[in-house]
XYZ file of C-alpha atoms in Angstrom:
551
model
C 0.000 0.000 0.000
C 1.096 3.582 -0.636
C 0.616 6.490 1.789
C 0.587 9.997 0.305
C 0.784 12.861 2.817
C 0.365 16.589 2.174
C 1.120 19.031 5.007
C 2.019 22.732 4.728
C 2.495 22.325 0.962
C 5.011 19.496 1.377
C 4.123 16.185 -0.223
C 5.556 12.838 0.844
C 4.940 9.332 -0.492
C 5.966 6.118 1.241
C 5.233 2.407 0.966
C 3.439 0.685 3.837
C 3.547 -3.048 4.521
C 0.832 -4.935 6.368
C 0.811 -3.899 9.991
C -0.391 -1.363 12.557
C 0.672 2.280 12.257
C 0.233 4.780 15.086
C -0.384 8.319 13.791
C 0.431 11.374 15.943
C 3.063 13.948 16.909
C 4.910 11.937 19.551
C 8.295 10.469 18.630
C 6.990 6.915 19.062
C 4.475 7.216 16.189
C 5.268 5.346 12.966
C 3.466 8.090 10.972
C 4.731 11.337 12.482
C 2.722 14.538 11.972
C 4.474 17.445 13.687
C 1.687 19.971 14.206
C 0.092 21.390 17.378
C -3.420 20.434 16.133
C -2.377 16.759 16.077
C -2.611 14.780 19.324
C 0.388 12.801 20.540
C -1.492 9.557 19.838
C -4.078 10.752 17.320
C -5.213 7.783 15.199
C -4.439 4.169 14.357
C -4.025 2.900 10.782
C -4.243 -0.867 10.236
C -3.322 -2.525 6.922
C -4.217 -6.175 6.329
C -4.344 -7.899 2.951
C -4.598 -4.702 0.964
C -7.377 -3.272 3.175
C -6.731 -0.116 5.199
C -8.748 0.652 8.350
C -8.520 3.920 10.301
C -9.544 4.515 13.928
C -9.511 7.762 15.910
C -7.883 7.457 19.354
C -10.081 10.025 21.111
C -7.975 12.836 19.723
C -8.552 16.447 20.778
C -9.450 17.756 17.286
C -10.845 14.622 15.690
C -10.092 12.625 12.523
C -11.990 13.279 9.301
C -12.562 10.960 6.328
C -13.932 12.664 3.220
C -14.906 15.616 5.406
C -16.858 13.543 7.955
C -15.776 13.221 11.580
C -15.331 9.531 12.405
C -16.288 7.998 15.747
C -15.608 4.323 14.979
C -13.166 2.354 12.787
C -13.597 3.136 9.076
C -12.420 1.085 6.100
C -10.678 3.439 3.683
C -11.527 3.295 -0.007
C -8.758 4.034 -2.553
C -10.309 7.483 -3.096
C -10.788 8.348 0.587
C -9.012 11.479 1.822
C -8.089 11.624 5.521
C -7.689 14.937 7.357
C -5.763 15.103 10.626
C -5.148 18.688 11.696
C -3.443 20.450 8.772
C -2.384 17.150 7.159
C -4.116 15.356 4.294
C -3.460 11.638 3.786
C -4.511 9.069 1.238
C -3.860 5.318 1.253
C -3.968 3.569 -2.131
C -2.819 0.367 -3.800
C -0.477 2.066 -6.279
C 1.173 5.412 -6.877
C -0.773 7.165 -9.638
C 0.224 10.255 -11.543
C -2.978 11.906 -10.373
C -2.114 11.427 -6.674
C -0.469 14.808 -6.241
C -3.287 16.831 -7.759
C -5.846 14.697 -5.929
C -4.385 15.437 -2.520
C -3.599 19.079 -3.315
C -7.194 19.632 -4.376
C -8.382 18.790 -0.870
C -7.506 22.313 0.226
C -9.206 24.083 -2.707
C -11.669 26.195 -0.777
C -9.346 26.778 2.149
C -6.890 28.296 -0.340
C -9.331 30.986 -1.415
C -12.883 29.948 -2.202
C -13.942 32.637 0.254
C -11.049 34.880 1.306
C -13.071 36.722 3.958
C -14.049 33.658 5.977
C -12.332 30.716 7.553
C -13.033 27.932 5.083
C -13.006 24.422 6.359
C -10.492 22.248 4.528
C -12.527 19.749 2.531
C -11.416 16.842 0.384
C -11.879 17.302 -3.364
C -10.998 14.902 -6.161
C -8.877 15.450 -9.237
C -10.260 12.786 -11.526
C -13.527 11.033 -12.231
C -13.030 8.434 -9.455
C -13.103 11.398 -7.051
C -16.304 12.907 -8.427
C -18.194 12.113 -5.245
C -15.605 13.891 -3.111
C -15.699 17.167 -5.030
C -19.500 17.055 -5.104
C -19.538 16.672 -1.320
C -17.099 19.578 -0.986
C -19.284 21.897 -3.067
C -22.389 20.846 -1.123
C -20.751 21.719 2.176
C -19.567 25.060 0.813
C -23.115 25.740 -0.390
C -24.500 25.058 3.095
C -21.862 27.338 4.601
C -22.716 30.227 2.302
C -26.464 29.684 2.030
C -28.518 29.370 5.204
C -31.370 27.335 3.704
C -33.210 27.028 7.012
C -33.141 30.792 7.568
C -34.340 31.467 4.019
C -37.182 28.971 4.423
C -38.326 30.526 7.702
C -38.150 34.015 6.203
C -40.904 33.062 3.764
C -38.917 32.711 0.552
C -40.997 30.712 -1.913
C -39.741 27.426 -3.330
C -38.953 28.870 -6.773
C -37.006 31.765 -5.266
C -35.131 29.434 -2.933
C -34.147 27.150 -5.807
C -33.017 30.077 -7.945
C -30.852 31.392 -5.106
C -29.311 27.942 -4.619
C -28.607 27.555 -8.345
C -26.835 30.914 -8.409
C -24.702 30.027 -5.384
C -23.754 26.623 -6.814
C -22.801 28.235 -10.121
C -20.750 30.815 -8.225
C -18.860 28.138 -6.256
C -18.169 25.974 -9.317
C -16.989 29.100 -11.156
C -14.502 29.838 -8.379
C -13.143 26.297 -8.520
C -12.719 26.601 -12.293
C -11.161 30.063 -11.988
C -8.496 28.791 -9.622
C -7.763 25.773 -11.801
C -8.949 23.378 -9.114
C -11.496 21.462 -11.197
C -10.224 17.924 -11.878
C -9.972 16.908 -15.507
C -12.789 14.862 -16.973
C -15.553 16.403 -14.846
C -18.346 18.281 -16.621
C -19.025 21.488 -14.605
C -22.626 21.712 -15.864
C -23.370 18.127 -14.837
C -21.664 18.735 -11.502
C -23.823 21.826 -10.893
C -27.012 19.903 -11.678
C -26.050 16.968 -9.438
C -25.220 19.261 -6.526
C -28.508 21.142 -7.021
C -30.557 17.927 -7.150
C -28.932 16.521 -4.034
C -29.084 19.788 -2.096
C -32.557 21.001 -3.076
C -34.473 18.098 -4.567
C -34.242 14.299 -4.451
C -30.664 13.907 -5.647
C -29.920 10.777 -7.715
C -33.611 9.866 -7.598
C -34.592 12.778 -9.867
C -33.461 11.042 -13.070
C -35.026 7.739 -12.004
C -38.352 9.415 -11.236
C -38.334 10.957 -14.706
C -37.543 7.605 -16.344
C -40.861 6.116 -17.449
C -39.305 2.656 -17.785
C -38.666 2.533 -14.022
C -41.655 1.332 -11.984
C -40.004 1.038 -8.563
C -36.943 2.541 -6.877
C -35.186 0.899 -3.917
C -32.405 2.722 -2.041
C -30.410 0.345 0.177
C -28.069 2.869 1.757
C -26.145 5.556 -0.135
C -24.231 3.303 -2.529
C -26.876 0.804 -3.683
C -29.872 2.055 -5.648
C -31.929 -0.672 -7.318
C -34.730 -0.149 -9.822
C -37.444 -2.317 -11.317
C -37.822 -2.313 -15.095
C -40.312 -4.566 -16.837
C -40.759 -6.544 -13.643
C -37.005 -7.189 -13.231
C -34.682 -5.777 -10.562
C -31.378 -4.235 -11.596
C -28.663 -2.194 -9.895
C -28.659 1.442 -10.979
C -25.414 3.406 -11.474
C -26.922 6.211 -9.385
C -25.445 6.741 -5.914
C -25.801 9.157 -3.026
C -22.837 11.009 -1.594
C -23.302 9.608 1.915
C -25.928 8.606 4.462
C -26.548 12.250 5.346
C -27.621 12.884 1.745
C -30.121 10.004 1.881
C -31.499 11.336 5.171
C -31.858 14.818 3.658
C -33.896 13.399 0.765
C -36.177 11.533 3.188
C -36.727 14.748 5.143
C -37.648 16.619 1.954
C -40.241 13.975 1.159
C -41.928 13.730 4.572
C -41.683 17.325 5.865
C -44.329 18.843 3.513
C -46.754 16.118 4.644
C -46.385 17.005 8.318
C -44.670 13.711 9.072
C -41.374 13.035 10.777
C -38.636 10.440 10.867
C -36.017 10.150 13.596
C -34.694 7.626 16.095
C -37.944 7.685 18.063
C -39.989 7.151 14.860
C -37.520 5.415 12.507
C -39.940 4.516 9.702
C -42.606 6.386 7.780
C -45.065 6.057 4.899
C -45.383 9.051 2.611
C -46.051 10.057 -0.985
C -44.560 12.245 -3.658
C -46.528 15.084 -5.305
C -47.371 12.795 -8.246
C -48.908 10.227 -5.875
C -46.001 7.762 -5.917
C -45.874 5.738 -2.699
C -42.835 6.118 -0.432
C -41.658 4.070 2.525
C -38.531 5.019 4.447
C -36.773 3.302 7.350
C -33.553 4.472 8.980
C -30.941 3.236 11.486
C -30.940 1.786 14.064
C -33.631 -0.398 12.485
C -32.076 -0.350 8.997
C -28.615 -1.852 9.422
C -27.502 -1.115 5.836
C -28.237 2.604 6.184
C -31.262 4.788 5.396
C -33.546 2.795 3.100
C -36.159 4.219 0.718
C -38.707 2.328 -1.365
C -40.662 4.291 -3.972
C -43.463 2.724 -5.974
C -44.062 4.962 -8.955
C -47.395 5.487 -10.611
C -47.825 6.194 -14.285
C -47.947 9.895 -15.157
C -51.040 9.173 -17.204
C -53.815 7.200 -15.499
C -54.148 3.752 -17.048
C -57.380 2.931 -18.843
C -59.299 -0.316 -19.309
C -57.887 -0.436 -22.838
C -54.349 -0.230 -21.451
C -55.093 -3.232 -19.228
C -56.330 -5.144 -22.275
C -53.198 -4.224 -24.230
C -50.954 -5.330 -21.343
C -52.826 -8.631 -21.085
C -54.011 -7.895 -17.533
C -57.583 -8.801 -18.529
C -59.791 -8.884 -21.649
C -62.569 -6.749 -23.069
C -65.352 -8.892 -21.586
C -63.898 -8.554 -18.084
C -63.521 -4.786 -18.524
C -67.162 -4.465 -19.630
C -68.316 -6.630 -16.732
C -66.423 -4.601 -14.128
C -67.699 -1.333 -15.560
C -71.191 -2.775 -15.221
C -70.540 -3.817 -11.596
C -69.310 -0.350 -10.634
C -72.248 1.380 -12.330
C -74.672 -1.010 -10.561
C -73.074 -0.010 -7.219
C -71.676 -3.442 -6.368
C -69.280 -3.506 -3.413
C -65.894 -4.582 -4.750
C -62.695 -5.767 -3.070
C -59.429 -5.842 -5.020
C -57.101 -8.487 -3.577
C -53.519 -9.492 -4.272
C -50.004 -9.626 -2.931
C -47.500 -6.813 -2.497
C -46.673 -5.171 -5.811
C -49.444 -6.941 -7.701
C -51.040 -3.687 -8.846
C -54.018 -3.441 -6.475
C -53.921 0.345 -6.142
C -53.593 0.816 -9.901
C -56.608 -1.410 -10.502
C -58.563 0.343 -7.753
C -57.804 3.661 -9.431
C -59.046 2.269 -12.748
C -62.291 0.955 -11.228
C -62.944 4.301 -9.551
C -62.886 5.863 -12.998
C -66.103 3.972 -13.820
C -68.011 5.844 -11.071
C -70.480 8.378 -12.536
C -69.284 11.971 -12.193
C -72.512 13.077 -10.449
C -71.716 11.079 -7.292
C -69.922 12.284 -4.132
C -66.846 10.159 -3.417
C -64.810 10.030 -0.206
C -61.344 8.437 -0.442
C -59.466 7.304 2.679
C -55.770 6.368 2.547
C -52.621 6.164 4.643
C -50.787 8.126 1.951
C -53.037 9.717 -0.678
C -52.234 7.897 -3.937
C -55.557 7.634 -5.761
C -56.097 10.125 -8.577
C -59.797 10.328 -9.303
C -61.015 12.363 -12.250
C -64.535 13.028 -10.946
C -65.318 16.610 -9.846
C -66.879 15.742 -6.455
C -64.130 13.975 -4.524
C -63.150 14.432 -0.860
C -59.678 13.054 -0.080
C -58.824 12.041 3.488
C -55.413 10.935 4.745
C -54.502 9.341 8.066
C -52.036 10.993 10.419
C -49.381 9.366 12.635
C -48.817 10.306 16.260
C -46.677 13.325 17.094
C -43.397 13.205 18.989
C -45.344 12.903 22.260
C -47.263 9.889 20.947
C -50.506 11.819 20.622
C -52.718 13.116 17.837
C -52.808 9.990 15.652
C -55.772 9.698 13.280
C -56.191 6.159 11.948
C -57.894 4.769 8.859
C -60.611 3.455 11.151
C -61.241 6.937 12.569
C -61.592 8.323 9.047
C -63.936 5.538 7.924
C -66.209 6.297 10.866
C -66.077 10.013 10.167
C -66.783 9.527 6.462
C -70.181 8.017 7.283
C -71.254 11.489 8.443
C -70.057 13.169 5.247
C -72.965 12.051 3.057
C -70.834 9.935 0.685
C -72.313 8.131 -2.298
C -69.193 5.975 -2.414
C -66.431 5.264 0.083
C -63.057 4.169 -1.268
C -60.506 2.897 1.255
C -56.999 2.568 -0.164
C -56.308 -0.551 1.882
C -57.985 -2.425 4.721
C -55.372 -3.920 7.006
C -56.885 -3.821 10.480
C -59.985 -3.051 12.523
C -61.289 -0.623 9.878
C -62.478 -3.706 7.957
C -65.442 -3.982 10.369
C -66.421 -0.353 9.818
C -66.035 -0.785 6.070
C -68.323 -3.840 6.066
C -70.906 -1.984 8.139
C -70.767 0.962 5.735
C -71.350 -1.397 2.803
C -74.331 -2.863 4.650
C -75.912 0.462 5.625
C -76.596 2.238 2.378
C -73.136 2.967 1.032
C -73.315 0.559 -1.880
C -70.671 0.707 -4.552
C -67.789 1.065 -2.098
C -64.301 -0.094 -3.054
C -61.226 -1.207 -1.123
C -58.124 -3.424 -1.372
C -56.942 -6.309 0.794
C -53.715 -8.312 0.888
C -54.694 -11.882 -0.004
C -53.489 -14.754 -2.180
C -56.842 -15.818 -3.650
C -60.515 -14.800 -3.625
C -61.223 -17.418 -0.961
C -58.318 -16.107 1.127
C -59.986 -12.674 1.160
C -62.778 -14.090 3.328
C -60.432 -15.416 6.017
C -58.388 -12.187 5.887
C -61.513 -10.107 6.447
C -62.519 -12.324 9.358
C -59.118 -11.827 10.959
C -59.232 -8.052 10.476
C -62.706 -7.790 11.959
C -61.425 -9.579 15.083
C -58.580 -7.009 15.195
C -61.213 -4.339 15.818
C -61.621 -5.684 19.355
C -65.199 -6.819 18.822
C -65.626 -10.393 20.046
C -68.056 -11.509 17.367
C -68.762 -15.167 16.577
C -67.366 -16.437 13.288
C -70.866 -17.009 11.897
C -71.873 -13.390 12.523
C -68.706 -12.105 10.842
C -69.266 -14.263 7.780
C -72.882 -13.111 7.573
C -71.613 -9.526 7.500
C -69.084 -10.351 4.767
C -71.578 -12.271 2.619
C -74.090 -9.450 2.888
C -71.588 -6.654 2.218
C -69.190 -7.945 -0.443
C -70.418 -8.562 -3.992
C -67.307 -8.920 -6.163
C -63.705 -9.927 -5.420
C -60.995 -9.300 -8.009
C -57.750 -11.188 -7.436
C -54.642 -9.767 -9.104
C -51.166 -11.302 -9.011
C -47.637 -10.534 -10.089
C -46.361 -13.564 -11.990
C -42.856 -14.988 -12.184
C -42.071 -13.076 -15.392
C -42.875 -9.764 -13.691
C -46.226 -9.298 -15.441
C -49.318 -8.313 -13.473
C -52.555 -10.081 -14.336
C -56.053 -10.387 -12.975
C -56.222 -14.051 -11.969
C -59.931 -14.222 -11.136
C -63.097 -12.183 -10.863
C -65.373 -13.896 -8.358
C -68.863 -13.206 -7.057
C -69.941 -13.747 -3.467
C -73.370 -15.344 -3.811
C -74.390 -15.852 -0.180
C -74.191 -18.355 2.672
C -74.732 -22.085 2.861
C -74.766 -23.097 6.492
C -71.724 -21.447 8.034
C -69.750 -21.167 4.785
C -69.639 -18.297 2.309
C -70.416 -19.405 -1.252
C -68.468 -17.928 -4.167
C -68.311 -18.511 -7.898
C -65.669 -17.522 -10.435
C -67.009 -15.459 -13.337
C -63.640 -14.976 -15.110
C -60.284 -16.721 -14.552
C -56.792 -16.615 -15.998
C -55.558 -19.967 -17.297
C -51.822 -20.406 -17.829
C -50.917 -22.602 -20.791
C -47.135 -22.440 -20.681
C -44.002 -20.298 -20.866
C -42.514 -18.959 -24.100
C -38.846 -18.946 -25.142
C -38.229 -15.608 -23.375
C -39.549 -16.868 -20.044
C -42.858 -15.016 -20.314
C -46.081 -16.514 -19.000
C -48.457 -17.648 -21.761
C -52.166 -18.013 -21.075
C -55.570 -16.479 -21.569
C -58.172 -14.734 -19.489
C -61.535 -16.327 -20.087
C -65.079 -16.629 -18.686
C -66.026 -19.746 -16.764
C -69.504 -19.947 -18.305
C -71.233 -19.078 -15.013
C -73.628 -16.149 -15.011
C -73.571 -13.594 -12.181
C -76.514 -13.989 -9.809
C -77.638 -10.414 -10.417
C -77.921 -10.885 -14.195
C -81.731 -10.966 -14.064
C -81.741 -7.604 -12.279
C -80.149 -6.008 -15.339
C -83.206 -6.561 -17.503
C -85.465 -5.064 -14.832
C -83.316 -1.923 -14.859
C -83.509 -1.738 -18.625
C -79.840 -2.666 -19.114
C -79.217 -4.913 -22.077
C -76.157 -7.132 -21.661
C -74.902 -9.632 -24.169
C -74.825 -13.057 -22.531
C -72.000 -13.898 -24.883
C -69.471 -12.176 -22.595
C -69.935 -15.027 -20.106
C -69.808 -17.842 -22.682
C -66.764 -20.132 -22.701
C-alpha cells in the first residue's frame, strides 16, 4: 500500500507493509505529523491484505474521512481522503500520476474559495473516481454560504429558494474553475445539476423518477440504488454522496406532509406530489443505512384499454367490471405486495359516474380520481409525544357522516375492515377497497381476521354473515414470475350455505405455458357461469350480451 501525505504544501509518499501504524506527533508514532493540532497519539491505521482501516484514538481535534468526523473504525476506499489537523493523507494500492493533484485539491476552498471567511479544509478529487468527493465539498460550501433554514423561515418561496441555490452553486463551481482546481474529466454543468438535485431536490432519484421505464426505486443505503424495469430488478449506477444525503432526501419527502422520521420514529409512509408511494426506514432499524422504497405510478392514469393491451384482462372482463361499478356493487381488489391493487382500484374508480360524491381514505393519498366531487382524506401518525394519531378506522367512521355516495378505502389492514363492512351494509353501496390476499377465498379469512382485530368479540358465523351481505365482487390480481401483473380471477360472493360463504368464479386466468423468453403464456376467459344479479339487469332496462360469459 502507498501512503501519500500533504502538510504545509510538502508532499511525501511512502510504501506501507501490512501492519499497525500509530499516527500522531509523539516520537513513538510510525506516521509522524508534527503539528500542534495533532494529538500525541491521534489515530491508528491498520493494513491487512490490501485493506486499510482507520480509527480515531479520542484525539482532541478529531479525525476526518472525506470531510466527515469519524467515531468508529472506518475502512478506507482508494479514493478516501483523511484529514488530521493540517495534514491530508490518502492510502492507495499504487502510486498514480494523479495522486499529487488529488491530494492538493483537498484544500481548494481553504486556499481561497472565500477569502473573507475561515473555510473548512474539505477533500476534493482530481479525476472522475473522485467525483463524489468534489461534489460533497461543493455541497458543504453551499451550506456554509447559504442558510437554507433561515431562508425557508423568512418566507422565501420554493422557486425563489431554488433560484438562489442555483446561483450560489454556479458561483462556487466558477470559483473552482477560476483557480484551476477542477479535476480533468468532470463536466461542470453536470456537476452543478447533481449538486442542485442533491441539495434542493431528491438527488440521484430525480433522473429515475423521470424515467418512465422505471416502476419502482429501492435505495439500500447511499451506494446501492436498485430499480425495477419490466418486472425485473437491476442495480442502478446512481449513488448518493453519503448517508446524510439520503437522510436529507427523506426529510424533503416527509416534511411537507407534516410527518417526521427520527430515532424515536424510525420509519414512515409518505407520498410524492405525483402520488407515488414512499416508505422510508432508517438506522438503528435499517442496518444497511437509510432505506427508501418508492413505488411509482404512471404519469397518465391507465385505462381499461391499457389493461387489455398489457394482457391484464380482456374486453369482456372490462365491460363486466364497468357494469358492476355502475350497478353499485361492493368490490374488493385483492392481491399480494406489488401486484397492482392500487392501480386497478384507481381504474375501477374511474367507472363511477361523475354526479356522485366520493370520499377516499388512505394512509398516503395515492388515488387520482377524475370526478369533480371527490373528498380526499389521509390518516395521520402520532406526534413526537405519541398523541394526535388519526387512523384509517377513525376516518372511515367520520366519512359516514359526510354524506358519501361511495367510500373508497386505499387498503384495509386492520380493525377498519369492520367499519367498512358496516358501511357497505348500511346504504353505502358501490364502495371499493383493497386487501392483501393470495386468492378470492383467502380474502374471506383475511376479512374475518381483520374484523377480530377491531376488538369486537363476534362469533365467526356473525362475521361471515356480515361479509356475505356486504361484499359482492372480489378481483384477485397477481404478479407472476415473469414480472407481469394479471387479474387471476373475478369472483362473485353469492351468499351463505350453512356457516360457509359461497363464491363462484365469473372470469379466470388460465396459464398454458411459458414462451422462449420466459414469459407466461395463457388467456383470461369466462367460466360460463352467469352472475346472480344478471336478471336484475333486464329489470333496470340494461341490455347485456350473454356472450361475454360464454366459454
